[in-house]
PDB file of N, CA, C and O in Angstrom:
ATOM      1  N   MET F   1      -8.265  12.849 -17.173  1.00  0.00           N
ATOM      2  CA  MET F   1      -7.479  11.775 -16.594  1.00  0.00           C
ATOM      3  C   MET F   1      -7.843  11.653 -15.118  1.00  0.00           C
ATOM      4  O   MET F   1      -7.884  12.645 -14.406  1.00  0.00           O
ATOM      5  N   PRO F   2      -8.089  10.407 -14.621  1.00  0.00           N
ATOM      6  CA  PRO F   2      -8.446  10.249 -13.221  1.00  0.00           C
ATOM      7  C   PRO F   2      -7.271  10.580 -12.307  1.00  0.00           C
ATOM      8  O   PRO F   2      -6.109  10.526 -12.711  1.00  0.00           O
ATOM      9  N   GLY F   3      -7.587  10.907 -11.054  1.00  0.00           N
ATOM     10  CA  GLY F   3      -6.551  11.216 -10.081  1.00  0.00           C
ATOM     11  C   GLY F   3      -5.758   9.980  -9.700  1.00  0.00           C
ATOM     12  O   GLY F   3      -6.123   8.853 -10.012  1.00  0.00           O
ATOM     13  N   VAL F   4      -4.666  10.186  -9.007  1.00  0.00           N
ATOM     14  CA  VAL F   4      -3.812   9.095  -8.569  1.00  0.00           C
ATOM     15  C   VAL F   4      -4.532   8.292  -7.493  1.00  0.00           C
ATOM     16  O   VAL F   4      -5.117   8.846  -6.580  1.00  0.00           O
ATOM     17  N   VAL F   5      -4.497   6.979  -7.626  1.00  0.00           N
ATOM     18  CA  VAL F   5      -5.105   6.086  -6.641  1.00  0.00           C
ATOM     19  C   VAL F   5      -4.103   5.870  -5.517  1.00  0.00           C
ATOM     20  O   VAL F   5      -2.964   5.484  -5.756  1.00  0.00           O
ATOM     21  N   VAL F   6      -4.527   6.117  -4.292  1.00  0.00           N
ATOM     22  CA  VAL F   6      -3.678   5.856  -3.139  1.00  0.00           C
ATOM     23  C   VAL F   6      -4.023   4.448  -2.645  1.00  0.00           C
ATOM     24  O   VAL F   6      -5.141   4.195  -2.231  1.00  0.00           O
ATOM     25  N   ILE F   7      -3.046   3.564  -2.734  1.00  0.00           N
ATOM     26  CA  ILE F   7      -3.261   2.175  -2.344  1.00  0.00           C
ATOM     27  C   ILE F   7      -2.859   2.012  -0.885  1.00  0.00           C
ATOM     28  O   ILE F   7      -1.782   2.438  -0.472  1.00  0.00           O
ATOM     29  N   THR F   8      -3.749   1.369  -0.115  1.00  0.00           N
ATOM     30  CA  THR F   8      -3.484   1.110   1.294  1.00  0.00           C
ATOM     31  C   THR F   8      -3.527  -0.396   1.541  1.00  0.00           C
ATOM     32  O   THR F   8      -3.882  -1.176   0.650  1.00  0.00           O
ATOM     33  N   ALA F   9      -3.209  -0.789   2.755  1.00  0.00           N
ATOM     34  CA  ALA F   9      -3.248  -2.206   3.121  1.00  0.00           C
ATOM     35  C   ALA F   9      -4.655  -2.779   2.948  1.00  0.00           C
ATOM     36  O   ALA F   9      -4.809  -3.968   2.667  1.00  0.00           O
ATOM     37  N   GLU F  10      -5.676  -1.960   3.069  1.00  0.00           N
ATOM     38  CA  GLU F  10      -7.052  -2.418   2.898  1.00  0.00           C
ATOM     39  C   GLU F  10      -7.364  -2.809   1.456  1.00  0.00           C
ATOM     40  O   GLU F  10      -8.351  -3.486   1.199  1.00  0.00           O
ATOM     41  N   ASP F  11      -6.551  -2.382   0.513  1.00  0.00           N
ATOM     42  CA  ASP F  11      -6.776  -2.699  -0.902  1.00  0.00           C
ATOM     43  C   ASP F  11      -6.288  -4.098  -1.288  1.00  0.00           C
ATOM     44  O   ASP F  11      -6.648  -4.605  -2.352  1.00  0.00           O
ATOM     45  N   VAL F  12      -5.450  -4.712  -0.457  1.00  0.00           N
ATOM     46  CA  VAL F  12      -4.967  -6.057  -0.768  1.00  0.00           C
ATOM     47  C   VAL F  12      -6.176  -6.984  -0.847  1.00  0.00           C
ATOM     48  O   VAL F  12      -7.047  -6.988   0.015  1.00  0.00           O
ATOM     49  N   GLY F  13      -6.249  -7.733  -1.954  1.00  0.00           N
ATOM     50  CA  GLY F  13      -7.386  -8.630  -2.190  1.00  0.00           C
ATOM     51  C   GLY F  13      -8.446  -8.039  -3.098  1.00  0.00           C
ATOM     52  O   GLY F  13      -9.351  -8.751  -3.535  1.00  0.00           O
ATOM     53  N   ARG F  14      -8.343  -6.761  -3.418  1.00  0.00           N
ATOM     54  CA  ARG F  14      -9.323  -6.110  -4.312  1.00  0.00           C
ATOM     55  C   ARG F  14      -8.840  -6.140  -5.755  1.00  0.00           C
ATOM     56  O   ARG F  14      -7.658  -6.275  -6.033  1.00  0.00           O
ATOM     57  N   LEU F  15      -9.786  -5.957  -6.672  1.00  0.00           N
ATOM     58  CA  LEU F  15      -9.467  -5.958  -8.103  1.00  0.00           C
ATOM     59  C   LEU F  15      -8.961  -4.594  -8.552  1.00  0.00           C
ATOM     60  O   LEU F  15      -9.505  -3.547  -8.168  1.00  0.00           O
ATOM     61  N   PHE F  16      -7.933  -4.648  -9.398  1.00  0.00           N
ATOM     62  CA  PHE F  16      -7.362  -3.444 -10.007  1.00  0.00           C
ATOM     63  C   PHE F  16      -7.119  -3.712 -11.483  1.00  0.00           C
ATOM     64  O   PHE F  16      -6.952  -4.863 -11.902  1.00  0.00           O
ATOM     65  N   GLN F  17      -7.067  -2.647 -12.260  1.00  0.00           N
ATOM     66  CA  GLN F  17      -6.702  -2.732 -13.672  1.00  0.00           C
ATOM     67  C   GLN F  17      -5.401  -1.969 -13.844  1.00  0.00           C
ATOM     68  O   GLN F  17      -5.235  -0.867 -13.309  1.00  0.00           O
ATOM     69  N   ASP F  18      -4.465  -2.569 -14.612  1.00  0.00           N
ATOM     70  CA  ASP F  18      -3.190  -1.878 -14.840  1.00  0.00           C
ATOM     71  C   ASP F  18      -3.251  -1.062 -16.119  1.00  0.00           C
ATOM     72  O   ASP F  18      -4.276  -1.012 -16.801  1.00  0.00           O
ATOM     73  N   ALA F  19      -2.169  -0.418 -16.456  1.00  0.00           N
ATOM     74  CA  ALA F  19      -2.113   0.473 -17.621  1.00  0.00           C
ATOM     75  C   ALA F  19      -2.304  -0.263 -18.938  1.00  0.00           C
ATOM     76  O   ALA F  19      -2.637   0.354 -19.949  1.00  0.00           O
ATOM     77  N   TYR F  20      -2.118  -1.584 -18.948  1.00  0.00           N
ATOM     78  CA  TYR F  20      -2.288  -2.381 -20.166  1.00  0.00           C
ATOM     79  C   TYR F  20      -3.672  -3.001 -20.275  1.00  0.00           C
ATOM     80  O   TYR F  20      -3.946  -3.761 -21.196  1.00  0.00           O
ATOM     81  N   GLY F  21      -4.522  -2.732 -19.294  1.00  0.00           N
ATOM     82  CA  GLY F  21      -5.881  -3.262 -19.317  1.00  0.00           C
ATOM     83  C   GLY F  21      -6.033  -4.607 -18.629  1.00  0.00           C
ATOM     84  O   GLY F  21      -7.136  -5.154 -18.575  1.00  0.00           O
ATOM     85  N   ARG F  22      -4.948  -5.150 -18.081  1.00  0.00           N
ATOM     86  CA  ARG F  22      -5.049  -6.425 -17.369  1.00  0.00           C
ATOM     87  C   ARG F  22      -5.725  -6.187 -16.023  1.00  0.00           C
ATOM     88  O   ARG F  22      -5.454  -5.204 -15.347  1.00  0.00           O
ATOM     89  N   VAL F  23      -6.596  -7.112 -15.648  1.00  0.00           N
ATOM     90  CA  VAL F  23      -7.306  -7.021 -14.382  1.00  0.00           C
ATOM     91  C   VAL F  23      -6.801  -8.121 -13.467  1.00  0.00           C
ATOM     92  O   VAL F  23      -6.664  -9.273 -13.883  1.00  0.00           O
ATOM     93  N   GLY F  24      -6.514  -7.750 -12.230  1.00  0.00           N
ATOM     94  CA  GLY F  24      -6.040  -8.743 -11.284  1.00  0.00           C
ATOM     95  C   GLY F  24      -6.282  -8.328  -9.853  1.00  0.00           C
ATOM     96  O   GLY F  24      -6.656  -7.191  -9.562  1.00  0.00           O
ATOM     97  N   VAL F  25      -6.057  -9.279  -8.977  1.00  0.00           N
ATOM     98  CA  VAL F  25      -6.202  -9.066  -7.541  1.00  0.00           C
ATOM     99  C   VAL F  25      -4.875  -8.528  -7.005  1.00  0.00           C
ATOM    100  O   VAL F  25      -3.818  -9.103  -7.277  1.00  0.00           O
ATOM    101  N   LEU F  26      -4.947  -7.443  -6.265  1.00  0.00           N
ATOM    102  CA  LEU F  26      -3.749  -6.888  -5.654  1.00  0.00           C
ATOM    103  C   LEU F  26      -3.279  -7.828  -4.556  1.00  0.00           C
ATOM    104  O   LEU F  26      -4.033  -8.150  -3.635  1.00  0.00           O
ATOM    105  N   ARG F  27      -2.052  -8.303  -4.664  1.00  0.00           N
ATOM    106  CA  ARG F  27      -1.494  -9.234  -3.685  1.00  0.00           C
ATOM    107  C   ARG F  27      -0.675  -8.508  -2.628  1.00  0.00           C
ATOM    108  O   ARG F  27      -0.695  -8.869  -1.472  1.00  0.00           O
ATOM    109  N   ASP F  28       0.070  -7.486  -3.047  1.00  0.00           N
ATOM    110  CA  ASP F  28       0.920  -6.754  -2.111  1.00  0.00           C
ATOM    111  C   ASP F  28       1.527  -5.559  -2.827  1.00  0.00           C
ATOM    112  O   ASP F  28       1.534  -5.498  -4.055  1.00  0.00           O
ATOM    113  N   VAL F  29       2.033  -4.615  -2.051  1.00  0.00           N
ATOM    114  CA  VAL F  29       2.830  -3.507  -2.572  1.00  0.00           C
ATOM    115  C   VAL F  29       4.093  -3.455  -1.724  1.00  0.00           C
ATOM    116  O   VAL F  29       4.031  -3.394  -0.497  1.00  0.00           O
ATOM    117  N   ILE F  30       5.230  -3.515  -2.383  1.00  0.00           N
ATOM    118  CA  ILE F  30       6.516  -3.449  -1.695  1.00  0.00           C
ATOM    119  C   ILE F  30       7.141  -2.104  -2.033  1.00  0.00           C
ATOM    120  O   ILE F  30       7.313  -1.769  -3.203  1.00  0.00           O
ATOM    121  N   ARG F  31       7.471  -1.343  -1.007  1.00  0.00           N
ATOM    122  CA  ARG F  31       7.988   0.014  -1.198  1.00  0.00           C
ATOM    123  C   ARG F  31       9.369   0.057  -1.835  1.00  0.00           C
ATOM    124  O   ARG F  31       9.682   0.969  -2.589  1.00  0.00           O
ATOM    125  N   ASP F  32      10.215  -0.912  -1.495  1.00  0.00           N
ATOM    126  CA  ASP F  32      11.603  -0.846  -1.957  1.00  0.00           C
ATOM    127  C   ASP F  32      12.015  -2.125  -2.696  1.00  0.00           C
ATOM    128  O   ASP F  32      13.090  -2.659  -2.474  1.00  0.00           O
ATOM    129  N   TYR F  33      11.154  -2.582  -3.591  1.00  0.00           N
ATOM    130  CA  TYR F  33      11.416  -3.795  -4.354  1.00  0.00           C
ATOM    131  C   TYR F  33      12.532  -3.563  -5.376  1.00  0.00           C
ATOM    132  O   TYR F  33      12.557  -2.544  -6.063  1.00  0.00           O
ATOM    133  N   GLU F  34      13.453  -4.510  -5.441  1.00  0.00           N
ATOM    134  CA  GLU F  34      14.514  -4.483  -6.449  1.00  0.00           C
ATOM    135  C   GLU F  34      14.355  -5.721  -7.319  1.00  0.00           C
ATOM    136  O   GLU F  34      14.444  -6.836  -6.821  1.00  0.00           O
ATOM    137  N   ASP F  35      14.115  -5.533  -8.599  1.00  0.00           N
ATOM    138  CA  ASP F  35      13.855  -6.620  -9.541  1.00  0.00           C
ATOM    139  C   ASP F  35      15.091  -7.500  -9.696  1.00  0.00           C
ATOM    140  O   ASP F  35      16.130  -7.034 -10.157  1.00  0.00           O
ATOM    141  N   PRO F  36      14.998  -8.793  -9.347  1.00  0.00           N
ATOM    142  CA  PRO F  36      16.159  -9.677  -9.474  1.00  0.00           C
ATOM    143  C   PRO F  36      16.547  -9.966 -10.922  1.00  0.00           C
ATOM    144  O   PRO F  36      17.639 -10.475 -11.171  1.00  0.00           O
ATOM    145  N   ALA F  37      15.676  -9.626 -11.879  1.00  0.00           N
ATOM    146  CA  ALA F  37      16.003  -9.837 -13.288  1.00  0.00           C
ATOM    147  C   ALA F  37      16.938  -8.756 -13.826  1.00  0.00           C
ATOM    148  O   ALA F  37      17.490  -8.897 -14.916  1.00  0.00           O
ATOM    149  N   VAL F  38      17.112  -7.697 -13.061  1.00  0.00           N
ATOM    150  CA  VAL F  38      17.987  -6.591 -13.458  1.00  0.00           C
ATOM    151  C   VAL F  38      19.372  -6.839 -12.866  1.00  0.00           C
ATOM    152  O   VAL F  38      19.502  -7.313 -11.737  1.00  0.00           O
ATOM    153  N   MET F  39      20.401  -6.503 -13.624  1.00  0.00           N
ATOM    154  CA  MET F  39      21.772  -6.664 -13.141  1.00  0.00           C
ATOM    155  C   MET F  39      21.939  -5.914 -11.816  1.00  0.00           C
ATOM    156  O   MET F  39      21.426  -4.802 -11.672  1.00  0.00           O
ATOM    157  N   PRO F  40      22.653  -6.504 -10.852  1.00  0.00           N
ATOM    158  CA  PRO F  40      22.801  -5.860  -9.540  1.00  0.00           C
ATOM    159  C   PRO F  40      23.284  -4.414  -9.601  1.00  0.00           C
ATOM    160  O   PRO F  40      22.803  -3.571  -8.837  1.00  0.00           O
ATOM    161  N   SER F  41      24.172  -4.104 -10.496  1.00  0.00           N
ATOM    162  CA  SER F  41      24.678  -2.727 -10.583  1.00  0.00           C
ATOM    163  C   SER F  41      23.640  -1.743 -11.116  1.00  0.00           C
ATOM    164  O   SER F  41      23.797  -0.535 -10.962  1.00  0.00           O
ATOM    165  N   GLU F  42      22.570  -2.258 -11.736  1.00  0.00           N
ATOM    166  CA  GLU F  42      21.521  -1.414 -12.320  1.00  0.00           C
ATOM    167  C   GLU F  42      20.254  -1.363 -11.463  1.00  0.00           C
ATOM    168  O   GLU F  42      19.335  -0.619 -11.773  1.00  0.00           O
ATOM    169  N   ARG F  43      20.174  -2.167 -10.418  1.00  0.00           N
ATOM    170  CA  ARG F  43      18.963  -2.238  -9.595  1.00  0.00           C
ATOM    171  C   ARG F  43      18.761  -0.958  -8.799  1.00  0.00           C
ATOM    172  O   ARG F  43      19.695  -0.383  -8.267  1.00  0.00           O
ATOM    173  N   ARG F  44      17.514  -0.553  -8.720  1.00  0.00           N
ATOM    174  CA  ARG F  44      17.113   0.596  -7.916  1.00  0.00           C
ATOM    175  C   ARG F  44      15.833   0.218  -7.183  1.00  0.00           C
ATOM    176  O   ARG F  44      14.917  -0.343  -7.780  1.00  0.00           O
ATOM    177  N   PRO F  45      15.738   0.530  -5.898  1.00  0.00           N
ATOM    178  CA  PRO F  45      14.500   0.243  -5.169  1.00  0.00           C
ATOM    179  C   PRO F  45      13.342   1.055  -5.758  1.00  0.00           C
ATOM    180  O   PRO F  45      13.487   2.249  -6.024  1.00  0.00           O
ATOM    181  N   ARG F  46      12.229   0.382  -5.985  1.00  0.00           N
ATOM    182  CA  ARG F  46      11.036   1.038  -6.540  1.00  0.00           C
ATOM    183  C   ARG F  46       9.803   0.519  -5.843  1.00  0.00           C
ATOM    184  O   ARG F  46       9.740  -0.643  -5.472  1.00  0.00           O
ATOM    185  N   ARG F  47       8.829   1.358  -5.705  1.00  0.00           N
ATOM    186  CA  ARG F  47       7.537   0.939  -5.161  1.00  0.00           C
ATOM    187  C   ARG F  47       6.867   0.088  -6.240  1.00  0.00           C
ATOM    188  O   ARG F  47       6.680   0.545  -7.376  1.00  0.00           O
ATOM    189  N   THR F  48       6.517  -1.143  -5.892  1.00  0.00           N
ATOM    190  CA  THR F  48       6.021  -2.098  -6.877  1.00  0.00           C
ATOM    191  C   THR F  48       4.793  -2.831  -6.345  1.00  0.00           C
ATOM    192  O   THR F  48       4.801  -3.325  -5.220  1.00  0.00           O
ATOM    193  N   ALA F  49       3.749  -2.908  -7.183  1.00  0.00           N
ATOM    194  CA  ALA F  49       2.540  -3.658  -6.851  1.00  0.00           C
ATOM    195  C   ALA F  49       2.614  -5.035  -7.498  1.00  0.00           C
ATOM    196  O   ALA F  49       3.101  -5.168  -8.627  1.00  0.00           O
ATOM    197  N   PHE F  50       2.131  -6.026  -6.785  1.00  0.00           N
ATOM    198  CA  PHE F  50       2.064  -7.398  -7.287  1.00  0.00           C
ATOM    199  C   PHE F  50       0.596  -7.760  -7.453  1.00  0.00           C
ATOM    200  O   PHE F  50      -0.193  -7.617  -6.513  1.00  0.00           O
ATOM    201  N   LEU F  51       0.248  -8.214  -8.665  1.00  0.00           N
ATOM    202  CA  LEU F  51      -1.132  -8.575  -8.974  1.00  0.00           C
ATOM    203  C   LEU F  51      -1.174  -9.985  -9.550  1.00  0.00           C
ATOM    204  O   LEU F  51      -0.185 -10.443 -10.127  1.00  0.00           O
ATOM    205  N   ALA F  52      -2.322 -10.627  -9.419  1.00  0.00           N
ATOM    206  CA  ALA F  52      -2.507 -11.959  -9.988  1.00  0.00           C
ATOM    207  C   ALA F  52      -3.910 -12.051 -10.570  1.00  0.00           C
ATOM    208  O   ALA F  52      -4.839 -11.411 -10.056  1.00  0.00           O
ATOM    209  N   PRO F  53      -4.099 -12.847 -11.630  1.00  0.00           N
ATOM    210  CA  PRO F  53      -5.438 -13.018 -12.193  1.00  0.00           C
ATOM    211  C   PRO F  53      -6.397 -13.547 -11.129  1.00  0.00           C
ATOM    212  O   PRO F  53      -6.006 -14.335 -10.260  1.00  0.00           O
ATOM    213  N   GLU F  54      -7.632 -13.114 -11.209  1.00  0.00           N
ATOM    214  CA  GLU F  54      -8.638 -13.466 -10.206  1.00  0.00           C
ATOM    215  C   GLU F  54      -8.835 -14.978 -10.066  1.00  0.00           C
ATOM    216  O   GLU F  54      -9.023 -15.491  -8.968  1.00  0.00           O
ATOM    217  N   ASN F  55      -8.775 -15.698 -11.181  1.00  0.00           N
ATOM    218  CA  ASN F  55      -9.026 -17.139 -11.154  1.00  0.00           C
ATOM    219  C   ASN F  55      -7.743 -17.957 -11.264  1.00  0.00           C
ATOM    220  O   ASN F  55      -7.770 -19.100 -11.710  1.00  0.00           O
ATOM    221  N   GLY F  56      -6.644 -17.377 -10.870  1.00  0.00           N
ATOM    222  CA  GLY F  56      -5.375 -18.088 -10.905  1.00  0.00           C
ATOM    223  C   GLY F  56      -4.579 -17.752 -12.156  1.00  0.00           C
ATOM    224  O   GLY F  56      -5.120 -17.300 -13.156  1.00  0.00           O
ATOM    225  N   GLY F  57      -3.297 -17.983 -12.096  1.00  0.00           N
ATOM    226  CA  GLY F  57      -2.421 -17.696 -13.222  1.00  0.00           C
ATOM    227  C   GLY F  57      -1.159 -17.022 -12.749  1.00  0.00           C
ATOM    228  O   GLY F  57      -0.868 -16.956 -11.555  1.00  0.00           O
ATOM    229  N   ARG F  58      -0.424 -16.510 -13.678  1.00  0.00           N
ATOM    230  CA  ARG F  58       0.881 -15.917 -13.394  1.00  0.00           C
ATOM    231  C   ARG F  58       0.749 -14.508 -12.823  1.00  0.00           C
ATOM    232  O   ARG F  58       0.094 -13.645 -13.405  1.00  0.00           O
ATOM    233  N   GLU F  59       1.431 -14.299 -11.711  1.00  0.00           N
ATOM    234  CA  GLU F  59       1.474 -12.986 -11.073  1.00  0.00           C
ATOM    235  C   GLU F  59       2.320 -12.037 -11.916  1.00  0.00           C
ATOM    236  O   GLU F  59       3.231 -12.463 -12.606  1.00  0.00           O
ATOM    237  N   TRP F  60       2.017 -10.733 -11.846  1.00  0.00           N
ATOM    238  CA  TRP F  60       2.824  -9.730 -12.540  1.00  0.00           C
ATOM    239  C   TRP F  60       2.985  -8.517 -11.641  1.00  0.00           C
ATOM    240  O   TRP F  60       2.324  -8.389 -10.625  1.00  0.00           O
ATOM    241  N   THR F  61       3.895  -7.644 -12.031  1.00  0.00           N
ATOM    242  CA  THR F  61       4.138  -6.426 -11.268  1.00  0.00           C
ATOM    243  C   THR F  61       3.741  -5.209 -12.085  1.00  0.00           C
ATOM    244  O   THR F  61       3.684  -5.266 -13.316  1.00  0.00           O
ATOM    245  N   ALA F  62       3.481  -4.118 -11.368  1.00  0.00           N
ATOM    246  CA  ALA F  62       3.130  -2.851 -12.011  1.00  0.00           C
ATOM    247  C   ALA F  62       3.447  -1.720 -11.043  1.00  0.00           C
ATOM    248  O   ALA F  62       3.382  -1.903  -9.827  1.00  0.00           O
ATOM    249  N   PRO F  63       3.759  -0.546 -11.576  1.00  0.00           N
ATOM    250  CA  PRO F  63       3.907   0.616 -10.694  1.00  0.00           C
ATOM    251  C   PRO F  63       2.537   0.934 -10.069  1.00  0.00           C
ATOM    252  O   PRO F  63       1.538   1.025 -10.795  1.00  0.00           O
ATOM    253  N   PRO F  64       2.465   1.072  -8.765  1.00  0.00           N
ATOM    254  CA  PRO F  64       1.158   1.312  -8.117  1.00  0.00           C
ATOM    255  C   PRO F  64       0.427   2.551  -8.628  1.00  0.00           C
ATOM    256  O   PRO F  64      -0.794   2.565  -8.656  1.00  0.00           O
ATOM    257  N   ASP F  65       1.162   3.569  -9.054  1.00  0.00           N
ATOM    258  CA  ASP F  65       0.500   4.793  -9.517  1.00  0.00           C
ATOM    259  C   ASP F  65      -0.129   4.654 -10.891  1.00  0.00           C
ATOM    260  O   ASP F  65      -0.761   5.583 -11.387  1.00  0.00           O
ATOM    261  N   THR F  66      -0.008   3.478 -11.524  1.00  0.00           N
ATOM    262  CA  THR F  66      -0.640   3.240 -12.819  1.00  0.00           C
ATOM    263  C   THR F  66      -1.897   2.368 -12.699  1.00  0.00           C
ATOM    264  O   THR F  66      -2.506   2.041 -13.697  1.00  0.00           O
ATOM    265  N   LEU F  67      -2.271   1.996 -11.461  1.00  0.00           N
ATOM    266  CA  LEU F  67      -3.404   1.109 -11.247  1.00  0.00           C
ATOM    267  C   LEU F  67      -4.698   1.880 -11.066  1.00  0.00           C
ATOM    268  O   LEU F  67      -4.711   2.979 -10.527  1.00  0.00           O
ATOM    269  N   THR F  68      -5.783   1.235 -11.492  1.00  0.00           N
ATOM    270  CA  THR F  68      -7.129   1.779 -11.302  1.00  0.00           C
ATOM    271  C   THR F  68      -7.942   0.778 -10.488  1.00  0.00           C
ATOM    272  O   THR F  68      -8.020  -0.394 -10.854  1.00  0.00           O
ATOM    273  N   ARG F  69      -8.530   1.233  -9.403  1.00  0.00           N
ATOM    274  CA  ARG F  69      -9.357   0.370  -8.553  1.00  0.00           C
ATOM    275  C   ARG F  69     -10.664   0.088  -9.281  1.00  0.00           C
ATOM    276  O   ARG F  69     -11.292   0.991  -9.815  1.00  0.00           O
ATOM    277  N   LEU F  70     -11.089  -1.170  -9.289  1.00  0.00           N
ATOM    278  CA  LEU F  70     -12.356  -1.550  -9.935  1.00  0.00           C
ATOM    279  C   LEU F  70     -13.449  -1.785  -8.896  1.00  0.00           C
ATOM    280  O   LEU F  70     -13.201  -2.052  -7.770  1.00  0.00           O
TER     281      LEU F  70
END
């Protein structure tokens, strides 16, 4: 198993693959993101990466420690 990828500000704009095999451009990582789709009483701040398909499309989120730099 590969080691944990440490994502830095320099990685924004680079391609990554998530745990499901989706490939996208890293848009940002928010350290204390709280998902608005979760009920307020259940929300917990989590480090979250935002990715988007290289040629446009719907953005998605993933835990940064599950990403692989391409």
